[in-house]
PDB file of N, CA and C and ligand atoms in Angstrom:
ATOM      1  N   MET D   1     -18.563  36.365 -18.299  1.00 77.00           N
ATOM      2  CA  MET D   1     -19.160  36.500 -18.451  1.00 77.00           C
ATOM      3  C   MET D   1     -19.561  35.900 -17.169  1.00 77.00           C
ATOM      4  N   LYS D   2     -19.406  36.847 -16.338  1.00 88.00           N
ATOM      5  CA  LYS D   2     -19.949  37.059 -14.617  1.00 88.00           C
ATOM      6  C   LYS D   2     -21.012  37.093 -14.024  1.00 88.00           C
ATOM      7  N   ARG D   3     -22.032  37.514 -15.511  1.00 92.00           N
ATOM      8  CA  ARG D   3     -23.689  37.542 -14.875  1.00 92.00           C
ATOM      9  C   ARG D   3     -24.528  36.178 -15.095  1.00 92.00           C
ATOM     10  N   TRP D   4     -23.540  35.263 -16.387  1.00 96.00           N
ATOM     11  CA  TRP D   4     -24.308  34.687 -16.359  1.00 96.00           C
ATOM     12  C   TRP D   4     -23.729  33.413 -15.221  1.00 96.00           C
ATOM     13  N   THR D   5     -22.531  33.956 -15.017  1.00 96.00           N
ATOM     14  CA  THR D   5     -21.758  33.118 -14.238  1.00 96.00           C
ATOM     15  C   THR D   5     -22.757  32.405 -12.992  1.00 96.00           C
ATOM     16  N   LEU D   6     -22.901  33.744 -12.320  1.00 96.00           N
ATOM     17  CA  LEU D   6     -23.747  33.850 -10.898  1.00 96.00           C
ATOM     18  C   LEU D   6     -24.583  34.058 -11.546  1.00 96.00           C
ATOM     19  N   THR D   7     -25.923  34.092 -12.349  1.00 96.00           N
ATOM     20  CA  THR D   7     -27.068  33.721 -13.008  1.00 96.00           C
ATOM     21  C   THR D   7     -27.021  31.966 -12.569  1.00 96.00           C
ATOM     22  N   LEU D   8     -26.199  31.236 -12.791  1.00 97.00           N
ATOM     23  CA  LEU D   8     -26.119  30.162 -13.275  1.00 97.00           C
ATOM     24  C   LEU D   8     -26.260  29.667 -12.036  1.00 97.00           C
ATOM     25  N   PHE D   9     -25.247  29.998 -11.165  1.00 97.00           N
ATOM     26  CA  PHE D   9     -24.863  29.562  -9.733  1.00 97.00           C
ATOM     27  C   PHE D   9     -26.300  29.547  -8.770  1.00 97.00           C
ATOM     28  N   GLY D  10     -26.670  30.998  -9.169  1.00 97.00           N
ATOM     29  CA  GLY D  10     -28.178  30.935  -8.485  1.00 97.00           C
ATOM     30  C   GLY D  10     -30.092  30.251  -8.851  1.00 97.00           C
ATOM     31  N   CYS D  11     -29.457  29.468  -9.927  1.00 97.00           N
ATOM     32  CA  CYS D  11     -30.292  28.722 -10.564  1.00 97.00           C
ATOM     33  C   CYS D  11     -30.420  27.056  -9.754  1.00 97.00           C
ATOM     34  N   ASN D  12     -31.940  27.173  -9.565  1.00 95.00           N
ATOM     35  CA  ASN D  12     -32.373  25.903  -8.906  1.00 95.00           C
ATOM     36  C   ASN D  12     -33.189  24.906  -9.263  1.00 95.00           C
ATOM     37  N   ARG D  13     -33.202  24.886 -10.797  1.00 94.00           N
ATOM     38  CA  ARG D  13     -33.673  24.238 -11.136  1.00 94.00           C
ATOM     39  C   ARG D  13     -33.353  23.020 -11.303  1.00 94.00           C
ATOM     40  N   LYS D  14     -33.812  21.726 -11.662  1.00 90.00           N
ATOM     41  CA  LYS D  14     -33.921  20.411 -11.522  1.00 90.00           C
ATOM     42  C   LYS D  14     -32.641  19.919 -12.162  1.00 90.00           C
ATOM     43  N   GLY D  15     -32.251  19.414 -11.810  1.00 92.00           N
ATOM     44  CA  GLY D  15     -30.708  18.748 -12.682  1.00 92.00           C
ATOM     45  C   GLY D  15     -29.834  19.345 -12.826  1.00 92.00           C
ATOM     46  N   LEU D  16     -29.689  20.817 -12.268  1.00 96.00           N
ATOM     47  CA  LEU D  16     -28.066  21.612 -12.353  1.00 96.00           C
ATOM     48  C   LEU D  16     -27.119  21.529 -11.305  1.00 96.00           C
ATOM     49  N   THR D  17     -27.116  20.593 -10.736  1.00 97.00           N
ATOM     50  CA  THR D  17     -25.616  20.129 -10.103  1.00 97.00           C
ATOM     51  C   THR D  17     -25.288  21.510  -9.340  1.00 97.00           C
ATOM     52  N   PRO D  18     -24.360  21.123  -8.694  1.00 97.00           N
ATOM     53  CA  PRO D  18     -23.012  21.242  -8.279  1.00 97.00           C
ATOM     54  C   PRO D  18     -22.518  21.295  -9.588  1.00 97.00           C
ATOM     55  N   SER D  19     -21.776  19.713  -9.665  1.00 98.00           N
ATOM     56  CA  SER D  19     -20.804  19.705 -10.789  1.00 98.00           C
ATOM     57  C   SER D  19     -21.326  20.039 -12.060  1.00 98.00           C
ATOM     58  N   VAL D  20     -22.685  20.996 -12.136  1.00 98.00           N
ATOM     59  CA  VAL D  20     -22.731  21.411 -14.155  1.00 98.00           C
ATOM     60  C   VAL D  20     -22.561  22.360 -13.667  1.00 98.00           C
ATOM     61  N   LYS D  21     -22.336  23.055 -12.137  1.00 98.00           N
ATOM     62  CA  LYS D  21     -22.131  24.774 -12.375  1.00 98.00           C
ATOM     63  C   LYS D  21     -20.780  24.822 -12.171  1.00 98.00           C
ATOM     64  N   ILE D  22     -20.348  24.344 -11.985  1.00 98.00           N
ATOM     65  CA  ILE D  22     -18.536  23.768 -12.192  1.00 98.00           C
ATOM     66  C   ILE D  22     -18.298  24.636 -13.862  1.00 98.00           C
ATOM     67  N   LEU D  23     -18.915  23.482 -13.662  1.00 98.00           N
ATOM     68  CA  LEU D  23     -18.529  23.243 -15.281  1.00 98.00           C
ATOM     69  C   LEU D  23     -19.041  23.689 -15.631  1.00 98.00           C
ATOM     70  N   GLY D  24     -19.941  24.645 -15.495  1.00 98.00           N
ATOM     71  CA  GLY D  24     -20.762  25.875 -16.360  1.00 98.00           C
ATOM     72  C   GLY D  24     -19.890  27.040 -15.913  1.00 98.00           C
ATOM     73  N   ALA D  25     -19.136  27.561 -14.618  1.00 97.00           N
ATOM     74  CA  ALA D  25     -17.848  28.661 -14.918  1.00 97.00           C
ATOM     75  C   ALA D  25     -16.986  27.738 -15.518  1.00 97.00           C
ATOM     76  N   THR D  26     -16.434  27.427 -15.478  1.00 98.00           N
ATOM     77  CA  THR D  26     -15.507  26.505 -15.974  1.00 98.00           C
ATOM     78  C   THR D  26     -15.302  27.356 -17.976  1.00 98.00           C
ATOM     79  N   ILE D  27     -16.781  27.397 -18.484  1.00 97.00           N
ATOM     80  CA  ILE D  27     -16.667  27.408 -19.706  1.00 97.00           C
ATOM     81  C   ILE D  27     -16.938  29.158 -20.167  1.00 97.00           C
ATOM     82  N   GLY D  28     -17.393  29.369 -18.481  1.00 97.00           N
ATOM     83  CA  GLY D  28     -17.955  30.506 -19.109  1.00 97.00           C
ATOM     84  C   GLY D  28     -16.166  31.836 -18.998  1.00 97.00           C
ATOM     85  N   GLN D  29     -15.518  30.687 -17.696  1.00 96.00           N
ATOM     86  CA  GLN D  29     -14.532  31.570 -17.868  1.00 96.00           C
ATOM     87  C   GLN D  29     -13.385  31.442 -19.993  1.00 96.00           C
ATOM     88  N   HIS D  30     -13.910  30.609 -20.804  1.00 96.00           N
ATOM     89  CA  HIS D  30     -12.643  30.537 -21.847  1.00 96.00           C
ATOM     90  C   HIS D  30     -14.246  30.976 -23.112  1.00 96.00           C
ATOM     91  N   ALA D  31     -15.422  31.923 -21.943  1.00 97.00           N
ATOM     92  CA  ALA D  31     -16.461  32.589 -23.252  1.00 97.00           C
ATOM     93  C   ALA D  31     -16.062  33.564 -23.924  1.00 97.00           C
ATOM     94  N   ASP D  32     -16.040  34.950 -24.844  1.00 96.00           N
ATOM     95  CA  ASP D  32     -15.815  35.639 -25.813  1.00 96.00           C
ATOM     96  C   ASP D  32     -16.926  36.753 -24.931  1.00 96.00           C
ATOM     97  N   TYR D  33     -16.358  37.811 -23.689  1.00 92.00           N
ATOM     98  CA  TYR D  33     -16.915  38.616 -23.081  1.00 92.00           C
ATOM     99  C   TYR D  33     -18.285  39.537 -24.332  1.00 92.00           C
ATOM    100  N   ARG D  34     -17.944  39.771 -25.282  1.00 93.00           N
ATOM    101  CA  ARG D  34     -18.902  40.431 -26.032  1.00 93.00           C
ATOM    102  C   ARG D  34     -19.887  39.776 -26.512  1.00 93.00           C
ATOM    103  N   ASP D  35     -19.868  38.291 -26.687  1.00 95.00           N
ATOM    104  CA  ASP D  35     -20.473  38.026 -27.530  1.00 95.00           C
ATOM    105  C   ASP D  35     -21.560  35.898 -26.699  1.00 95.00           C
ATOM    106  N   GLY D  36     -20.310  35.959 -25.984  1.00 96.00           N
ATOM    107  CA  GLY D  36     -21.405  35.254 -25.740  1.00 96.00           C
ATOM    108  C   GLY D  36     -20.809  33.993 -26.118  1.00 96.00           C
ATOM    109  N   THR D  37     -19.746  33.783 -27.082  1.00 97.00           N
ATOM    110  CA  THR D  37     -19.373  32.657 -27.898  1.00 97.00           C
ATOM    111  C   THR D  37     -18.373  31.292 -26.974  1.00 97.00           C
ATOM    112  N   VAL D  38     -18.334  30.434 -27.337  1.00 97.00           N
ATOM    113  CA  VAL D  38     -16.964  30.013 -26.594  1.00 97.00           C
ATOM    114  C   VAL D  38     -17.070  28.605 -27.333  1.00 97.00           C
ATOM    115  N   TYR D  39     -15.699  28.031 -27.300  1.00 96.00           N
ATOM    116  CA  TYR D  39     -15.179  27.306 -27.914  1.00 96.00           C
ATOM    117  C   TYR D  39     -13.952  26.228 -27.327  1.00 96.00           C
ATOM    118  N   VAL D  40     -14.274  25.315 -26.298  1.00 95.00           N
ATOM    119  CA  VAL D  40     -13.160  24.630 -25.785  1.00 95.00           C
ATOM    120  C   VAL D  40     -13.704  23.437 -25.859  1.00 95.00           C
ATOM    121  N   GLY D  41     -13.039  22.090 -25.821  1.00 94.00           N
ATOM    122  CA  GLY D  41     -12.507  20.735 -25.850  1.00 94.00           C
ATOM    123  C   GLY D  41     -13.533  20.432 -24.722  1.00 94.00           C
ATOM    124  N   SER D  42     -13.286  19.609 -24.712  1.00 94.00           N
ATOM    125  CA  SER D  42     -14.423  18.342 -23.883  1.00 94.00           C
ATOM    126  C   SER D  42     -12.378  17.808 -23.675  1.00 94.00           C
ATOM    127  N   ASP D  43     -11.454  17.885 -24.043  1.00 95.00           N
ATOM    128  CA  ASP D  43     -10.955  17.184 -23.446  1.00 95.00           C
ATOM    129  C   ASP D  43      -9.859  18.138 -22.550  1.00 95.00           C
ATOM    130  N   ARG D  44      -9.740  19.493 -22.995  1.00 96.00           N
ATOM    131  CA  ARG D  44      -9.203  20.810 -21.890  1.00 96.00           C
ATOM    132  C   ARG D  44     -10.293  20.293 -21.234  1.00 96.00           C
ATOM    133  N   LEU D  45     -11.640  20.387 -20.509  1.00 97.00           N
ATOM    134  CA  LEU D  45     -12.720  20.922 -20.106  1.00 97.00           C
ATOM    135  C   LEU D  45     -12.251  19.550 -18.546  1.00 97.00           C
ATOM    136  N   GLY D  46     -12.036  18.572 -19.164  1.00 98.00           N
ATOM    137  CA  GLY D  46     -11.869  17.244 -18.978  1.00 98.00           C
ATOM    138  C   GLY D  46     -10.570  17.580 -17.693  1.00 98.00           C
ATOM    139  N   ALA D  47      -9.520  18.181 -18.080  1.00 98.00           N
ATOM    140  CA  ALA D  47      -8.439  17.930 -17.636  1.00 98.00           C
ATOM    141  C   ALA D  47      -8.575  19.596 -16.809  1.00 98.00           C
ATOM    142  N   ILE D  48      -9.153  20.379 -17.134  1.00 98.00           N
ATOM    143  CA  ILE D  48      -8.670  20.771 -16.305  1.00 98.00           C
ATOM    144  C   ILE D  48      -9.734  20.729 -14.452  1.00 98.00           C
ATOM    145  N   LEU D  49     -10.498  19.921 -14.685  1.00 98.00           N
ATOM    146  CA  LEU D  49     -11.267  19.758 -13.801  1.00 98.00           C
ATOM    147  C   LEU D  49     -11.742  18.523 -12.958  1.00 98.00           C
ATOM    148  N   GLY D  50     -10.568  17.533 -13.777  1.00 98.00           N
ATOM    149  CA  GLY D  50      -9.785  16.133 -13.587  1.00 98.00           C
ATOM    150  C   GLY D  50     -11.086  15.369 -13.467  1.00 98.00           C
ATOM    151  N   ILE D  51     -11.892  15.007 -14.686  1.00 98.00           N
ATOM    152  CA  ILE D  51     -12.854  14.404 -14.776  1.00 98.00           C
ATOM    153  C   ILE D  51     -12.313  13.786 -16.019  1.00 98.00           C
ATOM    154  N   SER D  52     -13.620  12.598 -16.190  1.00 98.00           N
ATOM    155  CA  SER D  52     -13.572  12.147 -17.557  1.00 98.00           C
ATOM    156  C   SER D  52     -13.939  12.696 -18.824  1.00 98.00           C
ATOM    157  N   GLU D  53     -14.388  12.511 -20.282  1.00 97.00           N
ATOM    158  CA  GLU D  53     -14.577  13.595 -21.001  1.00 97.00           C
ATOM    159  C   GLU D  53     -15.763  13.030 -21.384  1.00 97.00           C
ATOM    160  N   SER D  54     -16.329  11.827 -20.955  1.00 98.00           N
ATOM    161  CA  SER D  54     -17.863  11.536 -20.430  1.00 98.00           C
ATOM    162  C   SER D  54     -18.609  12.200 -19.859  1.00 98.00           C
ATOM    163  N   LYS D  55     -18.017  12.692 -18.563  1.00 98.00           N
ATOM    164  CA  LYS D  55     -18.639  13.067 -17.675  1.00 98.00           C
ATOM    165  C   LYS D  55     -18.797  15.005 -18.576  1.00 98.00           C
ATOM    166  N   VAL D  56     -17.970  15.104 -18.694  1.00 98.00           N
ATOM    167  CA  VAL D  56     -17.849  16.539 -19.729  1.00 98.00           C
ATOM    168  C   VAL D  56     -19.492  16.485 -20.484  1.00 98.00           C
ATOM    169  N   PHE D  57     -19.724  15.656 -21.240  1.00 97.00           N
ATOM    170  CA  PHE D  57     -20.579  14.794 -22.225  1.00 97.00           C
ATOM    171  C   PHE D  57     -22.032  15.167 -21.079  1.00 97.00           C
ATOM    172  N   GLU D  58     -21.931  15.110 -20.451  1.00 97.00           N
ATOM    173  CA  GLU D  58     -22.967  14.574 -19.627  1.00 97.00           C
ATOM    174  C   GLU D  58     -23.853  15.476 -18.933  1.00 97.00           C
ATOM    175  N   ARG D  59     -22.713  16.413 -17.915  1.00 98.00           N
ATOM    176  CA  ARG D  59     -22.442  17.707 -17.688  1.00 98.00           C
ATOM    177  C   ARG D  59     -22.907  19.203 -18.821  1.00 98.00           C
ATOM    178  N   ARG D  60     -22.174  18.735 -19.126  1.00 97.00           N
ATOM    179  CA  ARG D  60     -23.008  20.294 -20.566  1.00 97.00           C
ATOM    180  C   ARG D  60     -24.277  19.542 -20.808  1.00 97.00           C
ATOM    181  N   LYS D  61     -24.318  18.423 -21.209  1.00 97.00           N
ATOM    182  CA  LYS D  61     -25.816  18.109 -21.967  1.00 97.00           C
ATOM    183  C   LYS D  61     -26.854  18.532 -20.809  1.00 97.00           C
ATOM    184  N   ALA D  62     -26.769  18.484 -20.164  1.00 97.00           N
ATOM    185  CA  ALA D  62     -27.742  19.469 -18.707  1.00 97.00           C
ATOM    186  C   ALA D  62     -27.905  21.120 -18.738  1.00 97.00           C
ATOM    187  N   LEU D  63     -26.709  21.172 -19.119  1.00 97.00           N
ATOM    188  CA  LEU D  63     -26.846  22.828 -19.542  1.00 97.00           C
ATOM    189  C   LEU D  63     -26.954  23.361 -20.850  1.00 97.00           C
ATOM    190  N   LYS D  64     -27.111  22.610 -21.674  1.00 97.00           N
ATOM    191  CA  LYS D  64     -27.852  22.849 -22.626  1.00 97.00           C
ATOM    192  C   LYS D  64     -29.386  22.767 -22.799  1.00 97.00           C
ATOM    193  N   GLY D  65     -29.719  20.903 -22.324  1.00 95.00           N
ATOM    194  CA  GLY D  65     -30.616  20.939 -22.212  1.00 95.00           C
ATOM    195  C   GLY D  65     -31.826  22.038 -21.260  1.00 95.00           C
ATOM    196  N   SER D  66     -31.279  22.286 -20.083  1.00 94.00           N
ATOM    197  CA  SER D  66     -31.692  23.395 -19.519  1.00 94.00           C
ATOM    198  C   SER D  66     -31.224  25.020 -20.261  1.00 94.00           C
ATOM    199  N   GLY D  67     -31.378  25.006 -21.417  1.00 95.00           N
ATOM    200  CA  GLY D  67     -30.996  26.706 -21.955  1.00 95.00           C
ATOM    201  C   GLY D  67     -30.110  27.367 -21.723  1.00 95.00           C
ATOM    202  N   TRP D  68     -29.120  26.892 -20.416  1.00 97.00           N
ATOM    203  CA  TRP D  68     -27.717  28.133 -20.741  1.00 97.00           C
ATOM    204  C   TRP D  68     -26.474  28.197 -21.574  1.00 97.00           C
ATOM    205  N   MET D  69     -26.244  27.201 -23.174  1.00 97.00           N
ATOM    206  CA  MET D  69     -26.165  27.087 -23.647  1.00 97.00           C
ATOM    207  C   MET D  69     -25.975  27.035 -24.889  1.00 97.00           C
ATOM    208  N   VAL D  70     -26.468  27.508 -25.851  1.00 96.00           N
ATOM    209  CA  VAL D  70     -26.964  26.566 -27.466  1.00 96.00           C
ATOM    210  C   VAL D  70     -25.663  26.457 -28.155  1.00 96.00           C
ATOM    211  N   ASP D  71     -26.001  25.487 -29.127  1.00 96.00           N
ATOM    212  CA  ASP D  71     -24.898  25.446 -30.218  1.00 96.00           C
ATOM    213  C   ASP D  71     -25.004  26.089 -31.328  1.00 96.00           C
ATOM    214  N   THR D  72     -24.319  27.117 -31.486  1.00 97.00           N
ATOM    215  CA  THR D  72     -24.622  27.922 -32.628  1.00 97.00           C
ATOM    216  C   THR D  72     -24.712  27.053 -34.150  1.00 97.00           C
ATOM    217  N   GLY D  73     -23.914  25.674 -34.079  1.00 96.00           N
ATOM    218  CA  GLY D  73     -23.583  25.407 -35.752  1.00 96.00           C
ATOM    219  C   GLY D  73     -22.417  25.065 -35.713  1.00 96.00           C
ATOM    220  N   ARG D  74     -21.715  26.060 -35.642  1.00 96.00           N
ATOM    221  CA  ARG D  74     -20.386  26.600 -36.042  1.00 96.00           C
ATOM    222  C   ARG D  74     -19.359  25.587 -35.526  1.00 96.00           C
ATOM    223  N   THR D  75     -18.152  25.422 -35.983  1.00 95.00           N
ATOM    224  CA  THR D  75     -16.583  24.646 -35.139  1.00 95.00           C
ATOM    225  C   THR D  75     -15.488  25.234 -35.335  1.00 95.00           C
ATOM    226  N   LYS D  76     -14.917  25.905 -34.164  1.00 92.00           N
ATOM    227  CA  LYS D  76     -13.782  25.701 -34.314  1.00 92.00           C
ATOM    228  C   LYS D  76     -12.118  24.131 -33.965  1.00 92.00           C
ATOM    229  N   GLY D  77     -11.660  24.742 -35.193  1.00 88.00           N
ATOM    230  CA  GLY D  77     -11.000  23.418 -35.048  1.00 88.00           C
ATOM    231  C   GLY D  77     -12.105  22.152 -35.013  1.00 88.00           C
ATOM    232  N   ARG D  78     -12.089  21.574 -34.394  1.00 86.00           N
ATOM    233  CA  ARG D  78     -12.549  20.907 -33.775  1.00 86.00           C
ATOM    234  C   ARG D  78     -13.811  20.810 -32.752  1.00 86.00           C
ATOM    235  N   ALA D  79     -14.003  22.024 -32.178  1.00 88.00           N
ATOM    236  CA  ALA D  79     -14.517  22.230 -31.287  1.00 88.00           C
ATOM    237  C   ALA D  79     -16.408  22.929 -31.237  1.00 88.00           C
ATOM    238  N   LYS D  80     -17.471  22.570 -30.644  1.00 93.00           N
ATOM    239  CA  LYS D  80     -18.899  22.826 -31.357  1.00 93.00           C
ATOM    240  C   LYS D  80     -17.828  24.558 -30.988  1.00 93.00           C
ATOM    241  N   VAL D  81     -19.228  25.245 -31.611  1.00 97.00           N
ATOM    242  CA  VAL D  81     -19.079  26.854 -31.064  1.00 97.00           C
ATOM    243  C   VAL D  81     -20.043  26.828 -30.120  1.00 97.00           C
ATOM    244  N   TYR D  82     -20.515  27.526 -28.699  1.00 97.00           N
ATOM    245  CA  TYR D  82     -21.641  27.441 -28.679  1.00 97.00           C
ATOM    246  C   TYR D  82     -21.786  28.966 -28.076  1.00 97.00           C
ATOM    247  N   LYS D  83     -23.154  28.854 -27.757  1.00 98.00           N
ATOM    248  CA  LYS D  83     -23.460  30.807 -27.227  1.00 98.00           C
ATOM    249  C   LYS D  83     -24.147  30.400 -25.722  1.00 98.00           C
ATOM    250  N   LEU D  84     -23.075  31.448 -24.570  1.00 98.00           N
ATOM    251  CA  LEU D  84     -23.819  31.354 -23.805  1.00 98.00           C
ATOM    252  C   LEU D  84     -24.881  32.052 -23.533  1.00 98.00           C
ATOM    253  N   THR D  85     -26.514  31.340 -23.187  1.00 97.00           N
ATOM    254  CA  THR D  85     -27.006  31.967 -23.160  1.00 97.00           C
ATOM    255  C   THR D  85     -27.839  31.894 -21.381  1.00 97.00           C
ATOM    256  N   ILE D  86     -28.729  33.161 -20.853  1.00 95.00           N
ATOM    257  CA  ILE D  86     -29.294  32.980 -19.879  1.00 95.00           C
ATOM    258  C   ILE D  86     -30.904  33.042 -20.298  1.00 95.00           C
ATOM    259  N   PRO D  87     -31.427  30.756 -19.454  1.00 95.00           N
ATOM    260  CA  PRO D  87     -32.778  30.548 -19.793  1.00 95.00           C
ATOM    261  C   PRO D  87     -33.994  31.527 -19.762  1.00 95.00           C
ATOM    262  N   ASP D  88     -35.308  31.587 -20.041  1.00 93.00           N
ATOM    263  CA  ASP D  88     -36.212  31.895 -19.373  1.00 93.00           C
ATOM    264  C   ASP D  88     -36.689  30.939 -18.422  1.00 93.00           C
ATOM    265  N   CYS D  89     -36.050  31.770 -16.928  1.00 93.00           N
ATOM    266  CA  CYS D  89     -36.498  30.254 -16.272  1.00 93.00           C
ATOM    267  C   CYS D  89     -37.401  30.590 -15.611  1.00 93.00           C
ATOM    268  N   GLU D  90     -37.918  29.154 -15.135  1.00 91.00           N
ATOM    269  CA  GLU D  90     -39.032  29.377 -13.225  1.00 91.00           C
ATOM    270  C   GLU D  90     -38.417  28.531 -12.664  1.00 91.00           C
ATOM    271  N   CYS D  91     -37.648  28.488 -12.365  1.00 93.00           N
ATOM    272  CA  CYS D  91     -36.631  27.945 -11.153  1.00 93.00           C
ATOM    273  C   CYS D  91     -37.069  28.955  -9.318  1.00 93.00           C
ATOM    274  N   GLY D  92     -37.491  30.460  -9.893  1.00 90.00           N
ATOM    275  CA  GLY D  92     -38.243  31.448  -9.279  1.00 90.00           C
ATOM    276  C   GLY D  92     -36.829  31.498  -8.750  1.00 90.00           C
ATOM    277  N   ASN D  93     -35.195  31.754  -8.860  1.00 92.00           N
ATOM    278  CA  ASN D  93     -33.893  32.376  -8.104  1.00 92.00           C
ATOM    279  C   ASN D  93     -33.214  33.706  -9.430  1.00 92.00           C
ATOM    280  N   CYS D  94     -33.677  32.701 -10.892  1.00 87.00           N
ATOM    281  CA  CYS D  94     -32.935  33.509 -11.589  1.00 87.00           C
ATOM    282  C   CYS D  94     -33.422  35.337 -12.032  1.00 87.00           C
TER     283      CYS D  94
HETATM  284 ZN1   ZN N   1     -33.414  28.871 -12.811  1.00 89.71          ZN
END
């Protein structure tokens, strides 16, 4: 998911802070490179990044809200399955 991550890093959209992008990159590392689906627990993400689960929720919400990942409606264990997507972004850099 290298292209997804690098595009995310370059996005200038408001609300996509460096912390949100780092969470995105960490999620991207867990994604299936063939179809962009990903399931990784917020407890796991919090442990990797040294942040609370509520920070993970907050930052993931920013990624979902701006169209960088969508909920597939499926679950794997207790984790939701998301699909990483590159939004039709108007920031001028995507
Ligand atoms: Zn953008």
